XYZ file of C-alpha atoms in Angstrom:
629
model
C -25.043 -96.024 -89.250
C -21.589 -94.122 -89.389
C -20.446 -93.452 -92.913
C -17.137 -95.151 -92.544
C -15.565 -97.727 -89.808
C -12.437 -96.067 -89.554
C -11.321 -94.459 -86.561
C -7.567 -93.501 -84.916
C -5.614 -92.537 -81.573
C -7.666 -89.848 -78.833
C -5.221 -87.149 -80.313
C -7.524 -83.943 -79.566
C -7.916 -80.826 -80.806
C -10.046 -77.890 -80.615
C -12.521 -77.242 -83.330
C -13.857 -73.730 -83.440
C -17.600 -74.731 -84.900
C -18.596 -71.442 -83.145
C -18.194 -67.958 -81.059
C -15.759 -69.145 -78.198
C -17.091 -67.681 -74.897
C -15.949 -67.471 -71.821
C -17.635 -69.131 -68.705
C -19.675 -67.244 -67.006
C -18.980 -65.666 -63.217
C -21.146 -67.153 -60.817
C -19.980 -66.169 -57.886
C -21.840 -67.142 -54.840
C -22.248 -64.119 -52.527
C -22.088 -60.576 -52.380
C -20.602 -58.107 -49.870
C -17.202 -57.003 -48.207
C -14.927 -59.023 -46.247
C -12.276 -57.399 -43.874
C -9.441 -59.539 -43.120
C -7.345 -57.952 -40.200
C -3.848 -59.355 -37.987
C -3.109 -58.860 -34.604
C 0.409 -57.885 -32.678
C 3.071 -57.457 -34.819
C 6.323 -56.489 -33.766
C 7.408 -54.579 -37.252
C 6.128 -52.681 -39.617
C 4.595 -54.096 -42.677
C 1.607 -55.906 -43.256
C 1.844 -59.759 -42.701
C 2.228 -61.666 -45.881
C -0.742 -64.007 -44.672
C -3.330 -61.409 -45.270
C -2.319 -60.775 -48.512
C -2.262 -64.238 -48.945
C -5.771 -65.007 -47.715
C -7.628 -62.168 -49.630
C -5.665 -63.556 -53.094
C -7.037 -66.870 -52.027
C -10.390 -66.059 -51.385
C -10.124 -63.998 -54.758
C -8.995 -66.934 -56.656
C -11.055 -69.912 -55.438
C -14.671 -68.317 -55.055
C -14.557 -65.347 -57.133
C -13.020 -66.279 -60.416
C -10.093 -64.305 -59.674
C -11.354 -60.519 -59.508
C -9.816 -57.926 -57.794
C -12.160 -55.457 -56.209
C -9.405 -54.991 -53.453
C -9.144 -52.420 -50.883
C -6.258 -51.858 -47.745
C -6.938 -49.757 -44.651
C -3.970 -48.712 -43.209
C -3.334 -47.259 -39.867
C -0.321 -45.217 -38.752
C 0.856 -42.771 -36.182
C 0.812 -39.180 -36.802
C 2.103 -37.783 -33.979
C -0.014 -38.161 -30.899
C -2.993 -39.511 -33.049
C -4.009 -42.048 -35.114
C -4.448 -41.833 -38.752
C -6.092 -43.822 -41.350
C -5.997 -43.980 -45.325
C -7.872 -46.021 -47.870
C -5.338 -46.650 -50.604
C -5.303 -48.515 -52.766
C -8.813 -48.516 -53.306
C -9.274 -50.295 -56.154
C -12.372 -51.963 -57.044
C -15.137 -49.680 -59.244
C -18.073 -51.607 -58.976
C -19.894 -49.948 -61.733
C -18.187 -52.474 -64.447
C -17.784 -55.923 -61.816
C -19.192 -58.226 -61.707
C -19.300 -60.324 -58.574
C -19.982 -57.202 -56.233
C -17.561 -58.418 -53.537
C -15.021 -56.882 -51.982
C -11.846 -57.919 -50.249
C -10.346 -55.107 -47.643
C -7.066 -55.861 -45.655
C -6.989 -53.555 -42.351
C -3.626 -53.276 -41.955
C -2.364 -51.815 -38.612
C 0.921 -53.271 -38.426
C 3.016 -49.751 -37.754
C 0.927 -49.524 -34.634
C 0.315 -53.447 -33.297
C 3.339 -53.597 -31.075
C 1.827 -52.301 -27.908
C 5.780 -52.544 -26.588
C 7.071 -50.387 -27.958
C 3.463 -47.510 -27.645
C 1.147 -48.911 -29.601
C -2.585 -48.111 -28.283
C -5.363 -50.593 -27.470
C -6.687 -52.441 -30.535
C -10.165 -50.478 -29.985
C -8.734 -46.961 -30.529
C -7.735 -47.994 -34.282
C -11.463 -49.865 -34.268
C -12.801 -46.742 -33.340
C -10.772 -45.139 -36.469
C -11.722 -47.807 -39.129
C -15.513 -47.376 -37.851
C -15.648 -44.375 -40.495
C -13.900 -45.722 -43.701
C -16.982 -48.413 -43.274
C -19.447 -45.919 -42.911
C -19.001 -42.729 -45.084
C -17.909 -42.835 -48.657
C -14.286 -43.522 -49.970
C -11.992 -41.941 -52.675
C -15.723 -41.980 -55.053
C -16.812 -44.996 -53.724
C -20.160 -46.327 -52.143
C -19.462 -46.844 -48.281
C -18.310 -50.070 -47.926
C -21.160 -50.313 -45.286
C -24.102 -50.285 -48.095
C -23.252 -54.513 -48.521
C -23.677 -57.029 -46.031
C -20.226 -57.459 -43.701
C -17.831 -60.439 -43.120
C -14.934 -59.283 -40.072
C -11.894 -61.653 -39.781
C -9.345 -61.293 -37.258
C -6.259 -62.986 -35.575
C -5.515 -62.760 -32.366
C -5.390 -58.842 -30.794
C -7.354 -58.298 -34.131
C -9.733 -61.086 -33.137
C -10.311 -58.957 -30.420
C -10.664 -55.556 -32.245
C -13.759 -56.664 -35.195
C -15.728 -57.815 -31.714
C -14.987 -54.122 -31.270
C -15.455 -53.077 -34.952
C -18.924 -55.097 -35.392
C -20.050 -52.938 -31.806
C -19.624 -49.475 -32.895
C -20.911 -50.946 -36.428
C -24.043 -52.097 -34.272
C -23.955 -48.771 -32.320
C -24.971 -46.958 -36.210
C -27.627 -49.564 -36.489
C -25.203 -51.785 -38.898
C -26.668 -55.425 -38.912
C -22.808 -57.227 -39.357
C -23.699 -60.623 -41.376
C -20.405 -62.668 -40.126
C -17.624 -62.121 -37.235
C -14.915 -64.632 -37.360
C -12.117 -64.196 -34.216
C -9.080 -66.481 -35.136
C -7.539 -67.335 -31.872
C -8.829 -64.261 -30.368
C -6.438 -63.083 -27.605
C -7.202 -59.195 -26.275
C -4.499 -57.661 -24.420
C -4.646 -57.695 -20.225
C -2.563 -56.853 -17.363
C -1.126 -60.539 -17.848
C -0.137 -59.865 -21.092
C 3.579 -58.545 -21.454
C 3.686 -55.003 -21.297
C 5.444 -51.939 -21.865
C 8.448 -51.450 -18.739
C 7.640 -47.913 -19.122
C 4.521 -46.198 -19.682
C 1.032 -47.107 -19.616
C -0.869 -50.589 -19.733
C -2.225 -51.207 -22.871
C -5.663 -53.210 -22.306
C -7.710 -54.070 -25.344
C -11.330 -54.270 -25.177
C -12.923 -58.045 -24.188
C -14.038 -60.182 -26.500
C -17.957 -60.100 -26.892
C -20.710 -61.107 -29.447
C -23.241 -57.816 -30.049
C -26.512 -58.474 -30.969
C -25.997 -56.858 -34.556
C -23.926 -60.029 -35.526
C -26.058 -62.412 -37.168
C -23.328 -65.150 -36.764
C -20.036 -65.610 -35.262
C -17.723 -68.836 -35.492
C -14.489 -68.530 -33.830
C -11.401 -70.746 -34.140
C -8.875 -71.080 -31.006
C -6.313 -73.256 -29.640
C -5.538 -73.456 -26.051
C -2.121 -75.150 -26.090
C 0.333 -72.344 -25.763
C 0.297 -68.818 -25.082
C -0.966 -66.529 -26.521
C -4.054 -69.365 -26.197
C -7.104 -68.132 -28.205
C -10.463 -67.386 -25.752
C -13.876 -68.968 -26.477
C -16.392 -66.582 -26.767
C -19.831 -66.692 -25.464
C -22.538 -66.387 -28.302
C -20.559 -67.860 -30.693
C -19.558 -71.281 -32.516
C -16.242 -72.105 -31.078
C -14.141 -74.728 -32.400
C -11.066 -75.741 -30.437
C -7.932 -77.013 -31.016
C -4.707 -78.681 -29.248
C -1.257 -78.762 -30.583
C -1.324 -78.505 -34.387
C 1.654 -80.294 -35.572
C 3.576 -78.657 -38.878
C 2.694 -75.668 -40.645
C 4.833 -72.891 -38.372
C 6.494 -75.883 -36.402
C 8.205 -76.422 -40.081
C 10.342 -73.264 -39.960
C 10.543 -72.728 -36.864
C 8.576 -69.864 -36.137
C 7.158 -68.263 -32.557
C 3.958 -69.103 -31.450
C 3.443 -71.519 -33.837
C 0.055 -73.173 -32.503
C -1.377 -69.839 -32.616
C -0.126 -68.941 -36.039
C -1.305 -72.122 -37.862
C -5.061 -71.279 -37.095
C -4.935 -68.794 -39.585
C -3.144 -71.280 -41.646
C -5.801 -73.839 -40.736
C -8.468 -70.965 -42.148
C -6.579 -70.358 -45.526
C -6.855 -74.321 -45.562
C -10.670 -73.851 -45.476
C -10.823 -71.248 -48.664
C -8.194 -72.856 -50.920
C -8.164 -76.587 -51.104
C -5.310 -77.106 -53.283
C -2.480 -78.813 -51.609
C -0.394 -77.871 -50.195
C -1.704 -74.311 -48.964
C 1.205 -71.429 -48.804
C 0.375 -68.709 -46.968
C 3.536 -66.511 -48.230
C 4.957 -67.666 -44.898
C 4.552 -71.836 -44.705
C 2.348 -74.242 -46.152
C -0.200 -76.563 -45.136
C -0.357 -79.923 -46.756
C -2.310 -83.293 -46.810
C -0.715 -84.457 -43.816
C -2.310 -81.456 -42.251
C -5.357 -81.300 -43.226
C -5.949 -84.867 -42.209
C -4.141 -84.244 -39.024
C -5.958 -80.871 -38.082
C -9.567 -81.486 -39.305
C -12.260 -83.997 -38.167
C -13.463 -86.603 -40.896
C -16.888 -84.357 -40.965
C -14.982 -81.191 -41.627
C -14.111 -83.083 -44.902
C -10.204 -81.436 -44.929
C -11.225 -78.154 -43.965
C -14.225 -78.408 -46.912
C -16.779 -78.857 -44.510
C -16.112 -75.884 -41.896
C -14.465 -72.249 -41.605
C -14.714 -69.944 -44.938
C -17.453 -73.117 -46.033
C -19.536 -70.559 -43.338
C -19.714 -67.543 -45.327
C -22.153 -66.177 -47.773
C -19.221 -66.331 -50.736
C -18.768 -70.035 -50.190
C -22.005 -71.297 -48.712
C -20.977 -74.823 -48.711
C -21.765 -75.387 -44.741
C -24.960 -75.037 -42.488
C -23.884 -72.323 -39.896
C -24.237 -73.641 -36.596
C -27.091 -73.045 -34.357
C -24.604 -71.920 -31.536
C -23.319 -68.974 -33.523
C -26.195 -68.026 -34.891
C -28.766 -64.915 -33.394
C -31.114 -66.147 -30.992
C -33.850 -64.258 -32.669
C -36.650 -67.078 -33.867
C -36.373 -65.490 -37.095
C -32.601 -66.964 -37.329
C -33.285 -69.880 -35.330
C -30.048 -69.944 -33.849
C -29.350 -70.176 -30.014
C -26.070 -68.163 -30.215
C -26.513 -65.181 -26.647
C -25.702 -61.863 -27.642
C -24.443 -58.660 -25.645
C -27.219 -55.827 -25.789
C -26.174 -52.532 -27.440
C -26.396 -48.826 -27.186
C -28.065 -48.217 -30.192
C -26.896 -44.727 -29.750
C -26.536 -43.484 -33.079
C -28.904 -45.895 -34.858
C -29.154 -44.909 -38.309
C -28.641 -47.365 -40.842
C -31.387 -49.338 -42.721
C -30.831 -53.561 -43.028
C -31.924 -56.604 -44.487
C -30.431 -59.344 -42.306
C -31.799 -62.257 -44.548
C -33.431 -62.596 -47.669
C -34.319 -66.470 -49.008
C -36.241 -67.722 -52.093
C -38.753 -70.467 -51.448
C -40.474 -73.235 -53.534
C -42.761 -74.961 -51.683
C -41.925 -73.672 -48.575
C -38.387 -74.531 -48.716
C -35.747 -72.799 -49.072
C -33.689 -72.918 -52.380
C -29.767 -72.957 -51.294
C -26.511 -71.963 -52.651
C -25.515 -72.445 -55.981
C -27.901 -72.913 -59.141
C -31.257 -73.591 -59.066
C -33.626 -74.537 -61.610
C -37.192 -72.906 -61.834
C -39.576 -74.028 -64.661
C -40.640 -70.381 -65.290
C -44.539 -69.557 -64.455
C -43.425 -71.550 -60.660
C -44.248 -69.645 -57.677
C -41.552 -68.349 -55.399
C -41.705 -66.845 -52.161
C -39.917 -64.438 -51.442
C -39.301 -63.749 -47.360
C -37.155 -61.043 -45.760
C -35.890 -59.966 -42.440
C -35.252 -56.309 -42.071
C -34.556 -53.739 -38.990
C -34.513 -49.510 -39.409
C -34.033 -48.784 -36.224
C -34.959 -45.110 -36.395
C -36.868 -44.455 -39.072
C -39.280 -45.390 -41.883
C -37.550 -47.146 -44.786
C -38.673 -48.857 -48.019
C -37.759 -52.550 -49.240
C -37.703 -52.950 -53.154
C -36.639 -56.532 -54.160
C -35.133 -56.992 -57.840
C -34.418 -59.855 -60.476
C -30.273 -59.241 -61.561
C -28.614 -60.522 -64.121
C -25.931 -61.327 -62.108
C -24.853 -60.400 -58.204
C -23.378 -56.546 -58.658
C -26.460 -54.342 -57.554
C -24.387 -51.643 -59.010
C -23.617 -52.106 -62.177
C -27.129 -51.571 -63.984
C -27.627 -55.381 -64.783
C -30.966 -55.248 -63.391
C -33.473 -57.352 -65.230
C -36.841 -56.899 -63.848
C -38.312 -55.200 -60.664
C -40.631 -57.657 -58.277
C -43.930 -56.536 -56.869
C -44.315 -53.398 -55.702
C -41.979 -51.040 -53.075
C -42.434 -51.796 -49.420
C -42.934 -49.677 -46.832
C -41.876 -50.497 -43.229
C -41.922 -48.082 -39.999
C -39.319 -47.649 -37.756
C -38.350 -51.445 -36.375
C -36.432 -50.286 -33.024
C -33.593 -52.828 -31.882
C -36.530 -55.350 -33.015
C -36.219 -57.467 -36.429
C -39.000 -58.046 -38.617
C -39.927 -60.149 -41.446
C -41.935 -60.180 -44.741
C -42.716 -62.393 -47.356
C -43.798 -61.358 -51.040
C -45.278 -64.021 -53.469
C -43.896 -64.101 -56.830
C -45.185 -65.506 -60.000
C -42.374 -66.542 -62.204
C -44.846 -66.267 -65.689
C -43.090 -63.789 -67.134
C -39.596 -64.423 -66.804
C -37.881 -65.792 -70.141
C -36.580 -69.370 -70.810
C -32.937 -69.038 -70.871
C -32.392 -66.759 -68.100
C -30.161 -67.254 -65.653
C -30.774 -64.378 -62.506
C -30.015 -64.018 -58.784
C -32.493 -62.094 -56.181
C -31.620 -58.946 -54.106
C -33.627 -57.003 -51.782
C -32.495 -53.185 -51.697
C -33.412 -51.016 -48.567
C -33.577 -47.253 -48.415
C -34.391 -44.669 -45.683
C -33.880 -42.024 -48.281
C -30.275 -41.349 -47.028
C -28.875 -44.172 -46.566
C -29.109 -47.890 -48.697
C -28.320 -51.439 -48.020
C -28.609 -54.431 -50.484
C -28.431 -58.249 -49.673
C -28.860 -60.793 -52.412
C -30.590 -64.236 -51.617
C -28.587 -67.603 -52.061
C -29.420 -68.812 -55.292
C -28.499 -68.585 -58.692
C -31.840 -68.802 -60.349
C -31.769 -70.796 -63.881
C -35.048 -70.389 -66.047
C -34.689 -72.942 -68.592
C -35.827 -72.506 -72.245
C -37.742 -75.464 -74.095
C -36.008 -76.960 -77.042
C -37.441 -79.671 -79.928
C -36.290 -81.651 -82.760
C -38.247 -83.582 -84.862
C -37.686 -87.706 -85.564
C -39.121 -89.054 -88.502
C -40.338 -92.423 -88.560
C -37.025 -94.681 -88.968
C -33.811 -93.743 -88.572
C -32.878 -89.966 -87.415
C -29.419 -88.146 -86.773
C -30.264 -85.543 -83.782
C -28.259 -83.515 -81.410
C -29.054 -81.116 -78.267
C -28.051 -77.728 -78.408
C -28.911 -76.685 -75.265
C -27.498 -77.743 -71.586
C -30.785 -80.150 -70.715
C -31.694 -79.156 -67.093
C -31.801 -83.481 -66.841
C -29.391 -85.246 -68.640
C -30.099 -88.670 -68.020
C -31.593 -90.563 -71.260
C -35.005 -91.469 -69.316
C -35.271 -87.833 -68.974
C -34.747 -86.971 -72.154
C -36.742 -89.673 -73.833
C -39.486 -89.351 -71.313
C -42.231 -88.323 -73.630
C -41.831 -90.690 -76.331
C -39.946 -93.616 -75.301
C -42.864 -95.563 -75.992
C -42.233 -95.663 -79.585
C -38.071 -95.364 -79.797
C -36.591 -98.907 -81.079
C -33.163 -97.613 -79.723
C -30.503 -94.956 -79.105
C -27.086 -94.739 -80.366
C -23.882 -92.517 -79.153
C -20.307 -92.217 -80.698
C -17.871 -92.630 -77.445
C -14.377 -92.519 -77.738
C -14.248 -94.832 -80.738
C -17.263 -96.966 -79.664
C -21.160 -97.189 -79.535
C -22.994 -96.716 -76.442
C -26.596 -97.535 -76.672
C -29.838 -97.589 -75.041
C -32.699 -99.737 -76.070
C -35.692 -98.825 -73.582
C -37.642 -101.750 -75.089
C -35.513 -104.388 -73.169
C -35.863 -105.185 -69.315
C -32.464 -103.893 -68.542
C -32.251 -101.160 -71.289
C -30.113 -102.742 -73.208
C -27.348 -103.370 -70.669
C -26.943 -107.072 -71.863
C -27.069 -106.390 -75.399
C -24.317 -103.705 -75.040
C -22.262 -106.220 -73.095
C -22.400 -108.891 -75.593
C -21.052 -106.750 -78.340
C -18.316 -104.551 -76.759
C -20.266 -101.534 -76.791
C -21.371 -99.917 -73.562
C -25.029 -98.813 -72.049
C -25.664 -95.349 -72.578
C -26.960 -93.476 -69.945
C -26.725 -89.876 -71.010
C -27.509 -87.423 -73.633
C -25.456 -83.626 -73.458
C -25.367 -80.734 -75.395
C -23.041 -80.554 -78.726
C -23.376 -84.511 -78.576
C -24.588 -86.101 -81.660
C -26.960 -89.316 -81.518
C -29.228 -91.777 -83.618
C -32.029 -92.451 -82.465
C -34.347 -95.540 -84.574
C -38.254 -93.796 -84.185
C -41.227 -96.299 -84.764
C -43.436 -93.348 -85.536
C -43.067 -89.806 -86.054
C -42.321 -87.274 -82.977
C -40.864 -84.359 -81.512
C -38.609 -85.154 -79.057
C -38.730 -81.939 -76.334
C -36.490 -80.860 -73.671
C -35.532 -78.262 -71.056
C -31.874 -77.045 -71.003
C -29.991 -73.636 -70.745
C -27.880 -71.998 -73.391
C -24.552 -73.391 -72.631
C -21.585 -70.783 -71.565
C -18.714 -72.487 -73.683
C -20.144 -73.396 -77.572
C -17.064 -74.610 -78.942
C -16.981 -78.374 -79.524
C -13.902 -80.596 -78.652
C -12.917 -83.340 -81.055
C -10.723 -86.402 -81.557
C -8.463 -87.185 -84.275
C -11.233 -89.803 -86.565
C -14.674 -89.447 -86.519
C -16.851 -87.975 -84.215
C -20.654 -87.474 -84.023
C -21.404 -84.200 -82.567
C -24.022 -81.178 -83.081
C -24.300 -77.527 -82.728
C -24.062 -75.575 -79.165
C -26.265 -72.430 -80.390
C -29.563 -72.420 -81.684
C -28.938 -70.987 -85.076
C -28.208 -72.829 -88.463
C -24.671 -72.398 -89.529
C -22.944 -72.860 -92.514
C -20.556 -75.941 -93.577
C -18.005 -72.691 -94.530
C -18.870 -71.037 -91.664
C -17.936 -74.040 -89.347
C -14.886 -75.126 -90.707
C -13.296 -71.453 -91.411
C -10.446 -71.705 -88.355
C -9.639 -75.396 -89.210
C -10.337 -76.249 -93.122
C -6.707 -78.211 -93.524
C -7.973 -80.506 -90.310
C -11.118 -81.455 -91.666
C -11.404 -84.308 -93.933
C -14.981 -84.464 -94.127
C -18.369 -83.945 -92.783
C -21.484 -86.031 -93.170
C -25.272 -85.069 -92.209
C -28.502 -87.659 -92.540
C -31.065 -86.178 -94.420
C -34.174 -87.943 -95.403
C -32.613 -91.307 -95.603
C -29.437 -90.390 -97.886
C -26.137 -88.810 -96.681
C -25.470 -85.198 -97.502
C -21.447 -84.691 -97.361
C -18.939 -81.978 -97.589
C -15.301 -82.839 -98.455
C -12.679 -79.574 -97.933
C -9.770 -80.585 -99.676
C -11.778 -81.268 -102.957
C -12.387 -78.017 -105.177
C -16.042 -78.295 -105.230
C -16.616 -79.130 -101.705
C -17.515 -82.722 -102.741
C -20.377 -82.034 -105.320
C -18.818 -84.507 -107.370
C -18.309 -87.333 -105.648
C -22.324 -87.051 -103.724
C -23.401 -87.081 -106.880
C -21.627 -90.257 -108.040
C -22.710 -91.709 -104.950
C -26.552 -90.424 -105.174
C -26.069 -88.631 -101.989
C -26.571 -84.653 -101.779
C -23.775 -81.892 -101.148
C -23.884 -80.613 -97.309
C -24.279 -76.946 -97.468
C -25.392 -76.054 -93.470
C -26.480 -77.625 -90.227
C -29.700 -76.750 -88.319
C -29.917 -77.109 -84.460
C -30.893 -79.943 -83.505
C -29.538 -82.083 -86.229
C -26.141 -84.096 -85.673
C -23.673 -85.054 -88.063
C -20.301 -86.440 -88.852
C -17.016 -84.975 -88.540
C -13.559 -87.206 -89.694
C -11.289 -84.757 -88.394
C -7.028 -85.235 -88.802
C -4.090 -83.240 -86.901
C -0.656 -82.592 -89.095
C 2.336 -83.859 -86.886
């Protein structure tokens, strides 16, 4: 079945059949996170929040930069704050998240006259709110507030005066949250610098908080709110020696929970195995399975019923402290999920034969006034960068919801969305002033429907798109009846399948040195021995990388794109590394050899075979493929 036996050493190289793109972002959430410190003795933001916001950056949101720093100073008597750099312009991202350090380090030392953490709170509370330097208020996306220590204290404090504008905060994570009191060191001169208590408002939707209770300053549990607890946390800041280092290494432990990689620097000490199996239960999976795993940009985790609103539209059983909703203005949606079948569909990507019905279901809360809920099919999770795709249903109208959430769910009929699209889900709420957007968990993946014919008898085939099932039943489910066998070229041996036999050709395999093959993926070339004539169909997605990867010898491979291409065409970046290519075309070879002047037209004609000139999705072929050393 392969023209030649002949076969040498795994030495790989990359063929450029096709376009080369890039893979495509997927990140998992939208929405701003704020990532603050607590007392600090000097000035100069600690190297940990850098640290953190690169990390997050880097593991979850393929490395883009839509960064921001609030920094808070003295000027004079008063307070001052500035948004610079400012650097993200939504407009051309493409995640739509955005990373903000609050950096307040000038004025943290409350020793030497800095002022309660709630008088910068009470500062920041604007460069949320209005619009920055050009920018759409930070406040228009659904909000994520960590903070260590004093600052665990101060985004309690932030997400209040948030909730006192009607600001629904999605997430509020204290790390080791200690607020100033009267038995907290304080200044020998001058006045007692208290910081506002801890508290969870009943515009978070979730808090999880992360404390040790070891040595001072010991972190505070916090009513309302998932509290995990720890005792002494051996390593990390014990390694070099540092102060405090129990309370330190919880926002080491944290940084441990976005990056995985080991070990985990901080810009101040690392975290490494030893740690992670040390500091984290066997259920918290080394940090995997709890902390950042909570928030809407990583989405591994469940949040915990004890941190979540009380509400029955959340579920959750977490208490919260009742506001002044004094200045109530903002529109929200607090949830938005996609349903099939009355379940919800969950992080990461989903796959929806299009014409399915989805349900769409919503929580949302104006507290002052009317507002209208659009919801919209995007092309990827950036509501501002016009990659809209379709609107769904019609505009809702809701009145004004007082301190009260309410819910809706809108039906959706999937008919007219196009195989091959790949979308995400965001509900967009407007009072006419003021907007808010939330996107839904999913990536949404409509697949497209792909065929190739098999003639009666032996047939060369290939897939050129992803299938949505893999798996060689799945493939072969239609017609299986009438398929003799399956063959695959792996690593310099066969792998077949031979759904005819009891154990699908497991034995057979065995006996010859060949192994049972299992799957069939896109690029991949196969034989497949028909008993009758049929179109073998499939579901898949266009894939996001259509180069193909070959070894030095032969390999049986297809195209990635559904278009035919050339012989010229395919070969063009690598003609010296290409000995030949061979294609099975109505029971005779067609070949193409480069290094002869007429491509081989000679030689298939001595042989009675025909002279390759292009190959169609969905056919495979042949490639004997050498590297110069």
């Amino acid at each position: 079945m392969e023209p030649s036996k002949r076969h040498s050493s795994v030495i790989q190289i990359v063929f450029a059949f096709l376009f080369m793109l890039g893979a495509a972002c997927n990140a998992a959430a939208d929405g701003v996170t704020i990532v603050t410190h607590g007392w600090h003795p000097s000035s100069g933001s600690p190297a940990w929040l850098e640290s953190m916001r690169n990390a997050i950056s880097n593991n979850h949101l393929e490395a883009e930069q839509n960064y921001g720093i609030i920094t808070v100073t003295q000027s004079g008597s008063s307070l001052l704050a500035t948004c610079d750099p400012w650097n993200f312009d939504l407009n051309s991202g493409v995640t739509g998240e955005i990373l903000i350090i609050l950096d307040w380090s000038s004025v943290a030392n409350h020793l030497t006259g800095g002022p309660p953490a709630q008088d910068v709170a009470a500062l920041v509370i604007d460069k949320i709110v209005t619009a920055q330097n050009g920018k759409a208020p930070l406040a228009e996306l659904p909000i994520h507030l960590i903070g260590h220590s004093r600052g665990g204290g101060m985004i309690c404090e932030i997400a209040r005066l948030l909730g006192g504008k009607g600001i629904i905060v999605d997430h509020l994570t204290p790390l080791d949250p200690h607020p100033l009191t009267s038995s907290d060191p304080q200044p020998f001169l001058g006045t007692t610098v208290i910081d506002t208590p801890t508290a969870i408002y009943e515009n978070v939707l979730f808090a999880d908080v992360y404390l040790q209770n070891v040595e001072y300053p010991e972190g505070e549990v916090i009513s309302g709110a998932w509290n995990r607890t720890w005792g002494t946390m051996a390593g990390g800041y014990y390694d070099n020696d540092s102060p405090y280092p129990n309370h330190r290494n919880i926002y080491l432990m944290y940084q441990g929970t976005v990056d995985l990689n080991n070990p985990v620097n901080n810009g101040e000490t690392s975290m490494d195995a030893e740690e992670r199996e040390a500091w984290f239960t066997v259920e918290e999976a080394g940090g995997d399975q709890t902390g950042f795993g909570f928030s809407r940009i990583k989405g591994t985790v469940a949040r915990e019923n004890e941190g979540l609103h009380a509400d029955t539209l959340f579920g959750g059983t977490g208490s919260r402290q009742a506001l002044s909703w004094n200045e109530a203005v903002w529109p929200n949606i607090a949830d938005l999920q996609v349903s099939k079948d009355d379940t919800p569909l969950g992080h990461g990507s989903q796959t929806i034969p299009a014409g399915t019905t989805l349900d769409l279901g919503y929580v949302a809360m104006d507290h002052d006034t009317s507002s209208t809920v659009t919801l919209h099919l995007d092309a990827d999770r950036n509501p501002y960068n016009n990659n809209d795709l379709a609107a769904i249903g019609d505009p809702v109208q809701h009145a004004a919801t007082g301190a009260a959430f309410i819910e809706k769910t809108v039906s959706w009929d999937t008919a007219d969305i196009t195989g091959g699209t790949t979308a995400h889900v965001y509900a967009k709420i407007s009072d006419g002033i003021r907007t808010r957007y939330f996107y839904a968990p999913p990536q949404l993946i409509f697949p497209d429907t792909a065929s190739c014919q098999a003639n009666a008898g032996w047939n060369l085939l290939s897939l050129y798109l992803d299938p949505s099932e893999p798996s060689i039943e799945k493939i072969l489910a239609e017609i299986e009846d009438n398929v003799i066998s399956v063959w695959k070229w792996v690593n310099g041996n066969w792998a077949v399948y031979l759904p005819g036999n009891d154990d699908d050709g497991k034995a057979y395999a065995g006996s010859k040195g060949f192994s049972k093959m299992t799957e069939i993926h896109c690029g991949e070339g196969f034989w497949i021995n028909s008993a009758t004539s049929q179109a073998l169909t499939y579901d898949g997605m266009p894939p996001a990388d259509t180069s193909c990867l070959l070894k030095k010898g032969w390999n049986l491979t297809g195209l990635k794109v559904n278009e035919v291409k050339s012989v010229s065409e395919l070969i063009a970046n690598n003609p010296d590394q290409i000995i030949s290519l061979w294609k099975w075309v109505d029971g005779k070879w067609a070949v193409y050899l480069p290094g002869q002047a007429d491509g081989g037209a000679a030689y298939a004609n001595s042989k009675g075979f025909s002279l390759l000139s292009d190959i169609a999705p969905g056919e495979g072929f042949w490639v004997n493929c050498m590297i110069d050393n």
